[in-house]
Amino acid sequence: MSKRIALVEDDPAIRENYASALTKQGYEVLTYANRSSAEEAFAKRLPDLAIVDIGLEDEIDGGFALCQQLRGLSKTLPIIFFTARDNDYDTICGLRMGADDYLTKDISLPHLIARIAALFRRTELLNQPQIQTDLIQNGALNMDTNRMTVSWQEQPIELTVTEFWMLHAIVKFAGHVKSRQQLMDESKMVVDDTTITSHIKRIRKKFVQIDTDFDRVETVYGMGYRWKTC
């Protein structure tokens, strides 16, 4: 059964071109020109992945609002911002709202398709049979890679797909420093340093909301990140 991708883009030419390209890759593509039509559709049925522009018709930040609505409906639905706005402020805003990736429209089509495929590979792990090695426990942390769930002090923490696999890459080798490149390799991402930093900050914030003394995700300046074992 083909994966359903929602493409929310107000430019008709861009919308049609990318919908055609993704359809040729075997995806079922649903297109929306504005936030209201997308929200109406998502309330009835969620796609398997959403690609969202930030500016939608007369709403300069309509995509941000749509992302927040989607995150309210699903904590793990892969969301990609696909926009012409190439600046750190919008990138950080998008990731803080829970997007899994932030791409600018000068990206090549093969690169976009690769990023989509990587997100789908990660979500498909949910359907694999569970084995003992799918479970990771480290102190008060419990991770289930099959169900893509995380808990700290027995309280659940809702992570996006990208946040989950980034944390998994660190926890799996607790005590060892993982470079940014290693995090990208192990979580099947191709992103810049700003994006990785934003994801790490968001992960920390979610743990701190449960435990104000949380300090296990450590930044090793000039090297990368590690999960402190004690």
CSV table of N, CA and C in Angstrom, one decimal, residues 5-171:
chain,number,residue,atom,x,y,z
A,5,ILE,N,1.2,11.2,1.1
A,5,ILE,CA,1.9,12.4,1.5
A,5,ILE,C,1.0,13.6,1.2
A,6,ALA,N,0.9,14.5,2.2
A,6,ALA,CA,0.2,15.7,2.1
A,6,ALA,C,1.1,16.8,1.7
A,7,LEU,N,0.9,17.5,0.6
A,7,LEU,CA,1.7,18.6,0.2
A,7,LEU,C,0.9,19.9,0.3
A,8,VAL,N,1.3,20.8,1.2
A,8,VAL,CA,0.6,22.0,1.5
A,8,VAL,C,1.4,23.2,0.9
A,9,GLU,N,1.0,23.7,-0.3
A,9,GLU,CA,1.8,24.7,-1.0
A,9,GLU,C,0.9,25.6,-1.8
A,10,ASP,N,1.0,26.9,-1.6
A,10,ASP,CA,0.1,27.8,-2.3
A,10,ASP,C,0.5,28.2,-3.7
A,11,ASP,N,1.7,27.9,-4.2
A,11,ASP,CA,2.1,28.2,-5.5
A,11,ASP,C,1.7,27.0,-6.4
A,12,PRO,N,0.7,27.2,-7.4
A,12,PRO,CA,0.2,26.1,-8.2
A,12,PRO,C,1.2,25.4,-9.0
A,13,ALA,N,2.2,26.1,-9.6
A,13,ALA,CA,3.2,25.4,-10.4
A,13,ALA,C,4.1,24.5,-9.5
A,14,ILE,N,4.5,25.0,-8.4
A,14,ILE,CA,5.4,24.2,-7.5
A,14,ILE,C,4.6,23.0,-7.0
A,15,ARG,N,3.4,23.3,-6.6
A,15,ARG,CA,2.5,22.2,-6.0
A,15,ARG,C,2.3,21.1,-7.1
A,16,GLU,N,2.0,21.5,-8.3
A,16,GLU,CA,1.8,20.4,-9.3
A,16,GLU,C,3.1,19.7,-9.7
A,17,ASN,N,4.2,20.5,-9.8
A,17,ASN,CA,5.5,19.8,-10.2
A,17,ASN,C,5.9,18.8,-9.1
A,18,TYR,N,5.9,19.2,-7.9
A,18,TYR,CA,6.3,18.2,-6.8
A,18,TYR,C,5.3,17.1,-6.6
A,19,ALA,N,4.1,17.4,-6.8
A,19,ALA,CA,3.1,16.3,-6.7
A,19,ALA,C,3.3,15.3,-7.7
A,20,SER,N,3.6,15.7,-8.9
A,20,SER,CA,3.9,14.8,-10.1
A,20,SER,C,5.1,14.0,-9.8
A,21,ALA,N,6.2,14.7,-9.3
A,21,ALA,CA,7.5,14.0,-9.1
A,21,ALA,C,7.3,12.9,-8.0
A,22,LEU,N,6.6,13.2,-6.9
A,22,LEU,CA,6.4,12.3,-5.8
A,22,LEU,C,5.5,11.1,-6.2
A,23,THR,N,4.5,11.4,-7.1
A,23,THR,CA,3.6,10.4,-7.5
A,23,THR,C,4.4,9.4,-8.4
A,24,LYS,N,5.4,9.9,-9.1
A,24,LYS,CA,6.2,9.0,-9.9
A,24,LYS,C,7.1,8.1,-9.1
A,25,GLN,N,7.3,8.5,-7.8
A,25,GLN,CA,8.1,7.7,-6.9
A,25,GLN,C,7.2,6.6,-6.2
A,26,GLY,N,5.9,6.6,-6.5
A,26,GLY,CA,5.0,5.6,-6.0
A,26,GLY,C,4.2,6.1,-4.8
A,27,TYR,N,4.3,7.4,-4.4
A,27,TYR,CA,3.5,7.9,-3.3
A,27,TYR,C,2.2,8.3,-3.8
A,28,GLU,N,1.2,8.3,-2.9
A,28,GLU,CA,-0.1,8.9,-3.1
A,28,GLU,C,0.0,10.3,-2.5
A,29,VAL,N,-0.2,11.3,-3.4
A,29,VAL,CA,0.0,12.7,-3.0
A,29,VAL,C,-1.3,13.4,-3.0
A,30,LEU,N,-1.6,14.1,-1.8
A,30,LEU,CA,-2.8,14.9,-1.6
A,30,LEU,C,-2.3,16.3,-1.5
A,31,THR,N,-2.9,17.3,-2.3
A,31,THR,CA,-2.4,18.6,-2.3
A,31,THR,C,-3.4,19.6,-1.8
A,32,TYR,N,-2.9,20.6,-1.1
A,32,TYR,CA,-3.7,21.7,-0.5
A,32,TYR,C,-3.0,23.0,-0.7
A,33,ALA,N,-3.9,24.0,-1.1
A,33,ALA,CA,-3.3,25.4,-1.4
A,33,ALA,C,-3.3,26.3,-0.2
A,34,ASN,N,-4.0,25.9,0.9
A,34,ASN,CA,-4.1,26.8,2.0
A,34,ASN,C,-4.2,26.0,3.3
A,35,ARG,N,-4.1,26.7,4.4
A,35,ARG,CA,-4.2,26.1,5.8
A,35,ARG,C,-5.6,25.5,6.0
A,36,SER,N,-6.6,26.3,5.7
A,36,SER,CA,-8.0,25.8,6.1
A,36,SER,C,-8.4,24.5,5.4
A,37,SER,N,-8.0,24.4,4.1
A,37,SER,CA,-8.4,23.1,3.4
A,37,SER,C,-7.6,22.0,4.0
A,38,ALA,N,-6.3,22.2,4.3
A,38,ALA,CA,-5.5,21.2,4.9
A,38,ALA,C,-6.0,20.7,6.2
A,39,GLU,N,-6.3,21.7,7.1
A,39,GLU,CA,-6.8,21.4,8.4
A,39,GLU,C,-8.1,20.6,8.4
A,40,GLU,N,-9.0,20.9,7.4
A,40,GLU,CA,-10.2,20.2,7.3
A,40,GLU,C,-10.0,18.8,6.9
A,41,ALA,N,-9.0,18.6,6.0
A,41,ALA,CA,-8.7,17.2,5.6
A,41,ALA,C,-8.0,16.4,6.7
A,42,PHE,N,-7.1,17.0,7.4
A,42,PHE,CA,-6.4,16.3,8.5
A,42,PHE,C,-7.3,16.0,9.6
A,43,ALA,N,-8.3,16.7,9.9
A,43,ALA,CA,-9.2,16.4,10.9
A,43,ALA,C,-10.0,15.1,10.7
A,44,LYS,N,-10.1,14.8,9.4
A,44,LYS,CA,-10.8,13.6,9.0
A,44,LYS,C,-9.9,12.4,8.9
A,45,ARG,N,-8.7,12.6,8.3
A,45,ARG,CA,-7.7,11.5,8.1
A,45,ARG,C,-6.3,12.1,8.0
A,46,LEU,N,-5.4,11.6,8.8
A,46,LEU,CA,-4.0,12.1,8.7
A,46,LEU,C,-3.2,11.4,7.6
A,47,PRO,N,-2.3,12.1,6.9
A,47,PRO,CA,-1.4,11.5,6.0
A,47,PRO,C,-0.3,10.7,6.7
A,48,ASP,N,0.5,10.0,5.9
A,48,ASP,CA,1.7,9.3,6.5
A,48,ASP,C,2.8,10.3,6.7
A,49,LEU,N,2.8,11.4,5.9
A,49,LEU,CA,3.9,12.4,6.0
A,49,LEU,C,3.3,13.7,5.5
A,50,ALA,N,3.7,14.8,6.1
A,50,ALA,CA,3.3,16.1,5.6
A,50,ALA,C,4.4,17.0,5.2
A,51,ILE,N,4.3,17.6,4.0
A,51,ILE,CA,5.3,18.6,3.5
A,51,ILE,C,4.6,19.9,3.5
A,52,VAL,N,5.1,20.9,4.2
A,52,VAL,CA,4.3,22.2,4.4
A,52,VAL,C,5.2,23.4,4.2
A,53,ASP,N,4.7,24.3,3.4
A,53,ASP,CA,5.3,25.6,3.2
A,53,ASP,C,4.9,26.5,4.4
A,54,ILE,N,5.8,27.5,4.7
A,54,ILE,CA,5.5,28.4,5.8
A,54,ILE,C,4.4,29.4,5.4
A,55,GLY,N,4.7,30.1,4.3
A,55,GLY,CA,3.7,31.1,3.9
A,55,GLY,C,2.7,30.5,3.0
A,56,LEU,N,1.4,30.7,3.4
A,56,LEU,CA,0.3,30.0,2.7
A,56,LEU,C,-0.7,31.1,2.4
A,57,GLU,N,-0.8,31.5,1.1
A,57,GLU,CA,-1.7,32.5,0.6
A,57,GLU,C,-1.5,33.8,1.4
A,58,ASP,N,-2.6,34.3,2.1
A,58,ASP,CA,-2.4,35.5,2.8
A,58,ASP,C,-1.9,35.4,4.3
A,59,GLU,N,-1.6,34.1,4.6
A,59,GLU,CA,-1.0,33.9,6.0
A,59,GLU,C,0.5,33.7,5.9
A,60,ILE,N,1.2,34.7,6.4
A,60,ILE,CA,2.7,34.7,6.3
A,60,ILE,C,3.3,33.6,7.1
A,61,ASP,N,2.6,33.2,8.2
A,61,ASP,CA,3.1,32.0,9.0
A,61,ASP,C,2.1,30.9,9.1
A,62,GLY,N,1.3,30.8,8.1
A,62,GLY,CA,0.2,29.8,8.1
A,62,GLY,C,0.8,28.4,8.3
A,63,GLY,N,1.9,28.1,7.7
A,63,GLY,CA,2.5,26.7,7.9
A,63,GLY,C,2.9,26.4,9.3
A,64,PHE,N,3.4,27.4,10.0
A,64,PHE,CA,3.7,27.2,11.4
A,64,PHE,C,2.4,26.8,12.2
A,65,ALA,N,1.3,27.5,12.0
A,65,ALA,CA,0.1,27.2,12.7
A,65,ALA,C,-0.4,25.8,12.3
A,66,LEU,N,-0.2,25.4,11.0
A,66,LEU,CA,-0.6,24.1,10.6
A,66,LEU,C,0.2,23.0,11.3
A,67,CYS,N,1.5,23.2,11.4
A,67,CYS,CA,2.4,22.3,12.0
A,67,CYS,C,1.9,22.1,13.5
A,68,GLN,N,1.6,23.1,14.2
A,68,GLN,CA,1.2,23.0,15.6
A,68,GLN,C,-0.1,22.2,15.7
A,69,GLN,N,-1.0,22.4,14.7
A,69,GLN,CA,-2.3,21.6,14.7
A,69,GLN,C,-2.0,20.1,14.5
A,70,LEU,N,-1.1,19.8,13.5
A,70,LEU,CA,-0.7,18.5,13.2
A,70,LEU,C,-0.1,17.8,14.4
A,71,ARG,N,0.8,18.5,15.1
A,71,ARG,CA,1.5,17.9,16.3
A,71,ARG,C,0.4,17.6,17.4
A,72,GLY,N,-0.6,18.4,17.4
A,72,GLY,CA,-1.7,18.2,18.4
A,72,GLY,C,-2.4,16.9,18.1
A,73,LEU,N,-2.5,16.5,16.8
A,73,LEU,CA,-3.2,15.3,16.3
A,73,LEU,C,-2.3,14.1,16.4
A,74,SER,N,-1.0,14.3,16.2
A,74,SER,CA,-0.1,13.2,16.2
A,74,SER,C,1.3,13.6,16.6
A,75,LYS,N,1.9,12.9,17.6
A,75,LYS,CA,3.2,13.3,18.1
A,75,LYS,C,4.3,12.7,17.2
A,76,THR,N,4.0,11.7,16.4
A,76,THR,CA,5.0,11.0,15.6
A,76,THR,C,4.9,11.2,14.1
A,77,LEU,N,3.8,11.8,13.6
A,77,LEU,CA,3.7,12.0,12.2
A,77,LEU,C,4.9,12.8,11.6
A,78,PRO,N,5.6,12.3,10.6
A,78,PRO,CA,6.7,13.1,10.1
A,78,PRO,C,6.2,14.4,9.4
A,79,ILE,N,6.9,15.5,9.7
A,79,ILE,CA,6.5,16.8,9.2
A,79,ILE,C,7.8,17.4,8.6
A,80,ILE,N,7.7,17.9,7.4
A,80,ILE,CA,8.9,18.6,6.7
A,80,ILE,C,8.4,19.9,6.3
A,81,PHE,N,9.1,21.0,6.8
A,81,PHE,CA,8.9,22.3,6.2
A,81,PHE,C,9.7,22.4,4.9
A,82,PHE,N,9.0,22.9,3.9
A,82,PHE,CA,9.6,23.1,2.6
A,82,PHE,C,9.3,24.5,2.1
A,83,THR,N,10.3,25.3,2.2
A,83,THR,CA,10.1,26.8,2.1
A,83,THR,C,11.2,27.5,1.4
A,84,ALA,N,10.9,28.7,0.9
A,84,ALA,CA,11.9,29.6,0.3
A,84,ALA,C,12.6,30.4,1.4
A,85,ARG,N,12.1,30.3,2.6
A,85,ARG,CA,12.7,31.2,3.7
A,85,ARG,C,13.9,30.5,4.3
A,86,ASP,N,15.1,31.0,3.9
A,86,ASP,CA,16.3,30.4,4.3
A,86,ASP,C,17.0,31.2,5.4
A,87,ASN,N,16.6,31.1,6.6
A,87,ASN,CA,17.3,31.9,7.7
A,87,ASN,C,17.2,31.1,9.0
A,88,ASP,N,18.1,31.3,9.9
A,88,ASP,CA,18.2,30.6,11.1
A,88,ASP,C,16.9,30.7,12.0
A,89,TYR,N,16.3,31.9,12.0
A,89,TYR,CA,15.2,32.2,12.8
A,89,TYR,C,14.0,31.3,12.5
A,90,ASP,N,13.7,31.2,11.2
A,90,ASP,CA,12.6,30.4,10.7
A,90,ASP,C,12.9,28.9,10.9
A,91,THR,N,14.1,28.5,10.7
A,91,THR,CA,14.5,27.1,10.9
A,91,THR,C,14.3,26.7,12.3
A,92,ILE,N,14.8,27.5,13.2
A,92,ILE,CA,14.7,27.2,14.6
A,92,ILE,C,13.2,27.2,15.1
A,93,CYS,N,12.4,28.2,14.6
A,93,CYS,CA,11.0,28.2,14.9
A,93,CYS,C,10.3,26.9,14.4
A,94,GLY,N,10.6,26.5,13.2
A,94,GLY,CA,10.0,25.3,12.7
A,94,GLY,C,10.3,24.1,13.5
A,95,LEU,N,11.5,23.9,13.9
A,95,LEU,CA,11.9,22.8,14.6
A,95,LEU,C,11.4,22.8,16.0
A,96,ARG,N,11.3,24.0,16.6
A,96,ARG,CA,10.7,24.1,17.9
A,96,ARG,C,9.2,23.7,18.0
A,97,MET,N,8.6,23.9,16.8
A,97,MET,CA,7.2,23.6,16.7
A,97,MET,C,6.9,22.1,16.5
A,98,GLY,N,8.0,21.4,16.3
A,98,GLY,CA,7.9,19.9,16.2
A,98,GLY,C,8.1,19.3,14.9
A,99,ALA,N,8.6,20.1,13.9
A,99,ALA,CA,8.9,19.6,12.6
A,99,ALA,C,10.1,18.6,12.6
A,100,ASP,N,10.1,17.6,11.8
A,100,ASP,CA,11.3,16.7,11.8
A,100,ASP,C,12.4,17.2,10.9
A,101,ASP,N,12.1,18.0,9.9
A,101,ASP,CA,13.1,18.5,9.0
A,101,ASP,C,12.7,19.9,8.4
A,102,TYR,N,13.6,20.6,8.0
A,102,TYR,CA,13.4,22.0,7.4
A,102,TYR,C,14.3,22.1,6.2
A,103,LEU,N,13.6,22.1,5.0
A,103,LEU,CA,14.3,22.2,3.8
A,103,LEU,C,13.9,23.4,3.0
A,104,THR,N,14.9,24.0,2.3
A,104,THR,CA,14.6,25.1,1.4
A,104,THR,C,14.4,24.7,0.0
A,105,LYS,N,13.7,25.5,-0.8
A,105,LYS,CA,13.3,25.1,-2.1
A,105,LYS,C,14.4,25.0,-3.1
A,106,ASP,N,15.6,25.4,-2.7
A,106,ASP,CA,16.7,25.2,-3.7
A,106,ASP,C,17.3,23.8,-3.6
A,107,ILE,N,16.8,23.0,-2.7
A,107,ILE,CA,17.2,21.6,-2.6
A,107,ILE,C,16.9,20.8,-3.9
A,108,SER,N,17.7,19.9,-4.2
A,108,SER,CA,17.5,19.1,-5.4
A,108,SER,C,16.3,18.1,-5.2
A,109,LEU,N,15.7,17.7,-6.2
A,109,LEU,CA,14.6,16.7,-6.1
A,109,LEU,C,15.1,15.4,-5.5
A,110,PRO,N,16.2,14.9,-6.0
A,110,PRO,CA,16.7,13.6,-5.4
A,110,PRO,C,17.0,13.7,-3.9
A,111,HIS,N,17.5,14.9,-3.5
A,111,HIS,CA,17.8,15.1,-2.1
A,111,HIS,C,16.5,15.1,-1.3
A,112,LEU,N,15.4,15.8,-1.8
A,112,LEU,CA,14.1,15.8,-1.1
A,112,LEU,C,13.6,14.4,-1.0
A,113,ILE,N,13.7,13.6,-2.0
A,113,ILE,CA,13.1,12.3,-2.0
A,113,ILE,C,13.9,11.4,-1.0
A,114,ALA,N,15.2,11.6,-0.9
A,114,ALA,CA,16.0,10.9,0.0
A,114,ALA,C,15.6,11.2,1.5
A,115,ARG,N,15.3,12.5,1.7
A,115,ARG,CA,14.9,12.9,3.1
A,115,ARG,C,13.6,12.3,3.4
A,116,ILE,N,12.7,12.3,2.5
A,116,ILE,CA,11.3,11.6,2.7
A,116,ILE,C,11.5,10.2,3.0
A,117,ALA,N,12.3,9.5,2.2
A,117,ALA,CA,12.5,8.0,2.3
A,117,ALA,C,13.1,7.7,3.7
A,118,ALA,N,14.1,8.6,4.2
A,118,ALA,CA,14.7,8.4,5.5
A,118,ALA,C,13.7,8.4,6.6
A,119,LEU,N,12.8,9.4,6.5
A,119,LEU,CA,11.7,9.5,7.5
A,119,LEU,C,10.8,8.3,7.5
A,120,PHE,N,10.5,7.9,6.3
A,120,PHE,CA,9.6,6.7,6.3
A,120,PHE,C,10.3,5.4,6.8
A,121,ARG,N,11.6,5.3,6.5
A,121,ARG,CA,12.4,4.1,7.0
A,121,ARG,C,12.3,4.1,8.6
A,122,ARG,N,12.4,5.3,9.2
A,122,ARG,CA,12.4,5.4,10.6
A,122,ARG,C,11.0,5.0,11.2
A,123,THR,N,10.0,5.5,10.6
A,123,THR,CA,8.6,5.2,11.1
A,123,THR,C,8.2,3.8,10.8
A,124,GLU,N,8.8,3.1,9.8
A,124,GLU,CA,8.4,1.8,9.5
A,124,GLU,C,9.0,0.8,10.5
A,125,LEU,N,10.0,1.2,11.3
A,125,LEU,CA,10.5,0.4,12.4
A,125,LEU,C,9.4,0.1,13.4
A,126,LEU,N,8.4,0.9,13.5
A,126,LEU,CA,7.2,0.7,14.4
A,126,LEU,C,6.5,-0.7,14.1
A,127,ASN,N,6.6,-1.1,12.8
A,127,ASN,CA,5.8,-2.3,12.4
A,127,ASN,C,6.7,-3.6,12.5
A,128,GLN,N,7.9,-3.5,12.9
A,128,GLN,CA,8.8,-4.6,12.9
A,128,GLN,C,8.5,-5.4,14.2
A,129,PRO,N,8.7,-6.7,14.2
A,129,PRO,CA,8.4,-7.5,15.4
A,129,PRO,C,9.4,-7.1,16.5
A,130,GLN,N,8.9,-7.0,17.7
A,130,GLN,CA,9.7,-6.6,18.8
A,130,GLN,C,10.6,-7.7,19.3
A,131,ILE,N,11.8,-7.4,19.6
A,131,ILE,CA,12.8,-8.3,20.1
A,131,ILE,C,13.4,-7.6,21.3
A,132,GLN,N,14.1,-8.4,22.2
A,132,GLN,CA,14.7,-7.8,23.4
A,132,GLN,C,15.6,-6.6,23.2
A,133,THR,N,16.4,-6.6,22.1
A,133,THR,CA,17.3,-5.6,21.9
A,133,THR,C,16.6,-4.3,21.5
A,134,ASP,N,15.3,-4.3,21.2
A,134,ASP,CA,14.5,-3.1,20.9
A,134,ASP,C,14.4,-2.2,22.2
A,135,LEU,N,14.6,-2.8,23.4
A,135,LEU,CA,14.4,-2.2,24.6
A,135,LEU,C,15.7,-1.7,25.2
A,136,ILE,N,15.8,-0.4,25.5
A,136,ILE,CA,17.0,0.2,26.1
A,136,ILE,C,16.6,0.8,27.5
A,137,GLN,N,17.3,0.4,28.5
A,137,GLN,CA,17.1,1.0,29.8
A,137,GLN,C,18.4,1.5,30.3
A,138,ASN,N,18.4,2.8,30.8
A,138,ASN,CA,19.6,3.4,31.4
A,138,ASN,C,19.1,4.3,32.5
A,139,GLY,N,19.3,3.8,33.7
A,139,GLY,CA,18.8,4.5,34.9
A,139,GLY,C,17.3,4.7,34.8
A,140,ALA,N,16.9,6.0,34.9
A,140,ALA,CA,15.4,6.3,34.9
A,140,ALA,C,14.9,6.3,33.5
A,141,LEU,N,15.7,6.1,32.5
A,141,LEU,CA,15.3,6.2,31.1
A,141,LEU,C,14.9,4.8,30.5
A,142,ASN,N,13.8,4.7,29.8
A,142,ASN,CA,13.3,3.5,29.1
A,142,ASN,C,13.0,3.9,27.7
A,143,MET,N,13.6,3.2,26.7
A,143,MET,CA,13.3,3.5,25.3
A,143,MET,C,12.8,2.1,24.6
A,144,ASP,N,11.8,2.2,23.9
A,144,ASP,CA,11.3,1.1,23.1
A,144,ASP,C,11.4,1.5,21.6
A,145,THR,N,12.4,0.9,20.9
A,145,THR,CA,12.6,1.3,19.5
A,145,THR,C,11.5,0.8,18.6
A,146,ASN,N,10.8,-0.3,19.1
A,146,ASN,CA,9.8,-0.9,18.2
A,146,ASN,C,8.5,0.0,18.3
A,147,ARG,N,8.1,0.5,19.4
A,147,ARG,CA,6.9,1.3,19.6
A,147,ARG,C,7.3,2.8,19.5
A,148,MET,N,8.6,3.1,19.5
A,148,MET,CA,9.1,4.5,19.4
A,148,MET,C,8.5,5.3,20.6
A,149,THR,N,8.7,4.7,21.8
A,149,THR,CA,8.3,5.3,23.0
A,149,THR,C,9.4,5.6,23.9
A,150,VAL,N,9.3,6.6,24.7
A,150,VAL,CA,10.4,7.0,25.7
A,150,VAL,C,9.7,7.4,27.0
A,151,SER,N,10.3,7.0,28.1
A,151,SER,CA,9.8,7.4,29.4
A,151,SER,C,11.0,7.8,30.3
A,152,TRP,N,10.8,8.7,31.1
A,152,TRP,CA,11.8,9.1,32.1
A,152,TRP,C,11.2,9.2,33.5
A,153,GLN,N,11.7,8.5,34.4
A,153,GLN,CA,11.1,8.3,35.8
A,153,GLN,C,9.7,7.8,35.7
A,154,GLU,N,9.5,6.9,34.7
A,154,GLU,CA,8.2,6.2,34.5
A,154,GLU,C,7.1,7.2,33.9
A,155,GLN,N,7.5,8.4,33.4
A,155,GLN,CA,6.6,9.3,32.8
A,155,GLN,C,6.9,9.4,31.3
A,156,PRO,N,5.9,9.3,30.5
A,156,PRO,CA,6.2,9.3,29.0
A,156,PRO,C,6.6,10.6,28.5
A,157,ILE,N,7.5,10.6,27.5
A,157,ILE,CA,8.0,11.8,26.9
A,157,ILE,C,7.7,11.7,25.4
A,158,GLU,N,6.9,12.7,24.9
A,158,GLU,CA,6.5,12.6,23.5
A,158,GLU,C,7.6,13.3,22.6
A,159,LEU,N,8.2,12.4,21.8
A,159,LEU,CA,9.3,12.9,20.9
A,159,LEU,C,8.8,12.8,19.4
A,160,THR,N,9.3,13.6,18.6
A,160,THR,CA,9.1,13.5,17.1
A,160,THR,C,9.9,12.3,16.6
A,161,VAL,N,9.7,11.9,15.4
A,161,VAL,CA,10.5,10.8,14.8
A,161,VAL,C,12.0,11.2,14.8
A,162,THR,N,12.3,12.4,14.4
A,162,THR,CA,13.7,12.8,14.4
A,162,THR,C,14.3,12.8,15.8
A,163,GLU,N,13.6,13.4,16.7
A,163,GLU,CA,14.1,13.6,18.1
A,163,GLU,C,14.3,12.2,18.7
A,164,PHE,N,13.4,11.2,18.4
A,164,PHE,CA,13.6,9.9,18.9
A,164,PHE,C,14.9,9.2,18.5
A,165,TRP,N,15.1,9.3,17.2
A,165,TRP,CA,16.3,8.6,16.7
A,165,TRP,C,17.6,9.3,17.0
A,166,MET,N,17.5,10.6,17.2
A,166,MET,CA,18.7,11.3,17.6
A,166,MET,C,19.1,10.9,19.1
A,167,LEU,N,18.0,10.9,19.9
A,167,LEU,CA,18.3,10.5,21.3
A,167,LEU,C,18.7,9.0,21.3
A,168,HIS,N,18.2,8.2,20.5
A,168,HIS,CA,18.5,6.8,20.5
A,168,HIS,C,20.0,6.6,20.1
A,169,ALA,N,20.5,7.4,19.2
A,169,ALA,CA,21.9,7.3,18.7
A,169,ALA,C,22.8,7.7,19.9
A,170,ILE,N,22.4,8.6,20.8
A,170,ILE,CA,23.2,9.0,21.9
A,170,ILE,C,23.2,7.9,23.0
A,171,VAL,N,22.0,7.5,23.4
A,171,VAL,CA,21.7,6.6,24.5
A,171,VAL,C,22.3,5.2,24.2
